[in-house]
Amino acid sequence: MKYIDEFQNPDLAGRLLDEIRATVTRPWALMEVCGGQTHSIIRHGIDQLLPPEIELIHGPGCPVCVTPLEMIDKALEIASRPGVIFCSFGDMLRVPGTGRDLFQVRGQGGDVRVVYSPLDALRIAEQNPDREVVFFGIGFETTAPPNAMTVHQARKRNIRNFSLLVSHVRVPPAIDAIMRSPECRVQGFLAAGHVCSVMGTAEYPELARRHQVPIVVTGFEPLDILEGVRRTVLQLERGEHTVENAYQRAVTAEGNPAAQAMLSDVFEVADRAWRGIGVIPDSGWRLSARYRDHDAEHRFSVEGIDTREPAECRSGEVLQGLLKPNECEAFGTTCTPRSPLGATMVSSEGACAAYYLYRRLDAGTPGQRPPASAPTASGTPSPVTASLEGSPLA
Amino acid sequence: MCLAVPGKVLDVEVRDGTRMATVDFGGVVKEVCLEYLPDLKPGEYAIVHVGFALQKLDEESARRTLELFETLGLLQEEFGDPWEAAEAAGGEWPAQDGVGGEVRQ
Ligand code: SF4
């Protein structure tokens, strides 16, 4: 009971844990899909509070971590061009491409700007009509609708010097790919709450049926996660596999229809490569033909970039839940946030960063409390590994 | 970046033909686009992601989530100075060497 006194409602947390203990009769492996959930779990020691039969496996839900090296290299190439203003969210600055990152490109004279919203990038384009403004559009179903709206507005307001470098990914095909992997041990999913607040839950029943796996939509707070685990375990013990919504205050079955409509207007579903995992069919979006003018890959020729991925990093396995970060040989030794080998150690939502930040240093020992002034999880760049070939998901 | 943060709508106006709001995230105030939640009114709470309101939320849940995100350092990350953070990264992990030894055992 290491951390339970820190819960917002320790009594309720205790009751949920008692119920989970009373329900479990044998081992179950559950995957939390979202990196925000991973951080909450490790921060609060939820994995250690749960009965030993329940294993939480960390999923690929960190958009920064799964953006492929090739895409980062394209971003770096475009950002280095004269006349370009390259806009990005702050958490991409230190993500390693082949030999450098956006932070270094800026140091070498590139005009790299951090924005809070894609609409800020559009405003920059409006104010700089003689420059090319490119926004790095990464992220899951939560981030894609804002970016879609921004491209839509660029077109509506005839802002022609704005383009989007698109690397958007979708969660359900990733769940499907994880379940198809012959090495997969996942028996239930805690689905990412904020993705579902946009997309609703319509895509999940088919997945739950096809793979005979319970899927419970779950939030980020410790109590949300315990409730998600409780419901998933209850289903598993009863031999059920349905979709449940344990995050009703933020998720409705239909999601946000206006956002979905804009998504299907501006984007079309496409195959996408996931860093460390490989190409997953239909797992992402690209701009639809009507918006091709605003596609940065179309506007700048960025083909034939030499991307190099070193071999030591096992983030591909970490992202698929096949390996815990502290089981990686390099974890905490040659790979730290100060000199990371993989994006999972750099990104604020990365699983390796969570383990490092909250001092889950050894695979065999329980984590310790973070220091009072726990540093935020970000770090210096270095090439990232991950072979697309030979992956069970490739 | 992937996480959406709850905030309270302060006021609403139409700008450049787009419905916008000023939203308070536990002290940090930002411009937010309401095109995906056009019915949102001042005083109401919503989950906001990269400057877009995506789903309504009740006040109690919004407050609790904000507190959690604060604890996790996620608010600082969302609204702090990213250049400073990027610059500082690499220097602020004093445990690295000692930890390295411990982990290898
Ligand atoms: S990021 Fe570092 S710790 Fe994580 S898998 Fe790669 S090398 Fe190992």
PDB file of N, CA and C in Angstrom, chain B residues 4 17 20 24 26 29-30 64 71 97 105:
ATOM      1  N   ALA B   4      -5.509  15.779 -23.209  1.00  0.00           N
ATOM      2  CA  ALA B   4      -6.291  16.997 -23.264  1.00  0.00           C
ATOM      3  C   ALA B   4      -6.486  17.493 -21.834  1.00  0.00           C
ATOM      4  N   GLY B  17     -14.834  34.670 -38.420  1.00  0.00           N
ATOM      5  CA  GLY B  17     -15.854  33.672 -38.760  1.00  0.00           C
ATOM      6  C   GLY B  17     -15.731  32.380 -37.969  1.00  0.00           C
ATOM      7  N   MET B  20     -14.637  31.301 -31.014  1.00  0.00           N
ATOM      8  CA  MET B  20     -13.475  31.189 -30.131  1.00  0.00           C
ATOM      9  C   MET B  20     -13.885  31.517 -28.695  1.00  0.00           C
ATOM     10  N   ASP B  24      -9.782  29.236 -19.000  1.00  0.00           N
ATOM     11  CA  ASP B  24      -8.874  29.250 -17.857  1.00  0.00           C
ATOM     12  C   ASP B  24      -8.514  27.811 -17.467  1.00  0.00           C
ATOM     13  N   GLY B  26      -6.750  26.370 -14.708  1.00  0.00           N
ATOM     14  CA  GLY B  26      -6.129  26.490 -13.394  1.00  0.00           C
ATOM     15  C   GLY B  26      -5.152  27.651 -13.295  1.00  0.00           C
ATOM     16  N   VAL B  29      -4.449  31.246 -18.902  1.00  0.00           N
ATOM     17  CA  VAL B  29      -5.584  31.562 -19.782  1.00  0.00           C
ATOM     18  C   VAL B  29      -5.133  31.480 -21.239  1.00  0.00           C
ATOM     19  N   LYS B  30      -5.948  30.773 -22.056  1.00  0.00           N
ATOM     20  CA  LYS B  30      -5.589  30.575 -23.470  1.00  0.00           C
ATOM     21  C   LYS B  30      -6.797  30.794 -24.363  1.00  0.00           C
ATOM     22  N   ARG B  64     -10.610  17.898 -10.502  1.00  0.00           N
ATOM     23  CA  ARG B  64      -9.792  16.753 -10.077  1.00  0.00           C
ATOM     24  C   ARG B  64      -8.718  16.424 -11.108  1.00  0.00           C
ATOM     25  N   THR B  71       0.095  17.455 -10.525  1.00  0.00           N
ATOM     26  CA  THR B  71       0.983  16.526  -9.810  1.00  0.00           C
ATOM     27  C   THR B  71       1.923  15.813 -10.768  1.00  0.00           C
ATOM     28  N   ASP B  97      24.622   8.887 -13.341  1.00  0.00           N
ATOM     29  CA  ASP B  97      25.781   8.012 -13.191  1.00  0.00           C
ATOM     30  C   ASP B  97      25.569   6.994 -12.078  1.00  0.00           C
ATOM     31  N   GLN B 105      24.051  -3.438 -11.375  1.00  0.00           N
ATOM     32  CA  GLN B 105      24.383  -4.273 -10.218  1.00  0.00           C
ATOM     33  C   GLN B 105      25.561  -5.210 -10.462  1.00  0.00           C
TER      34      GLN B 105
END
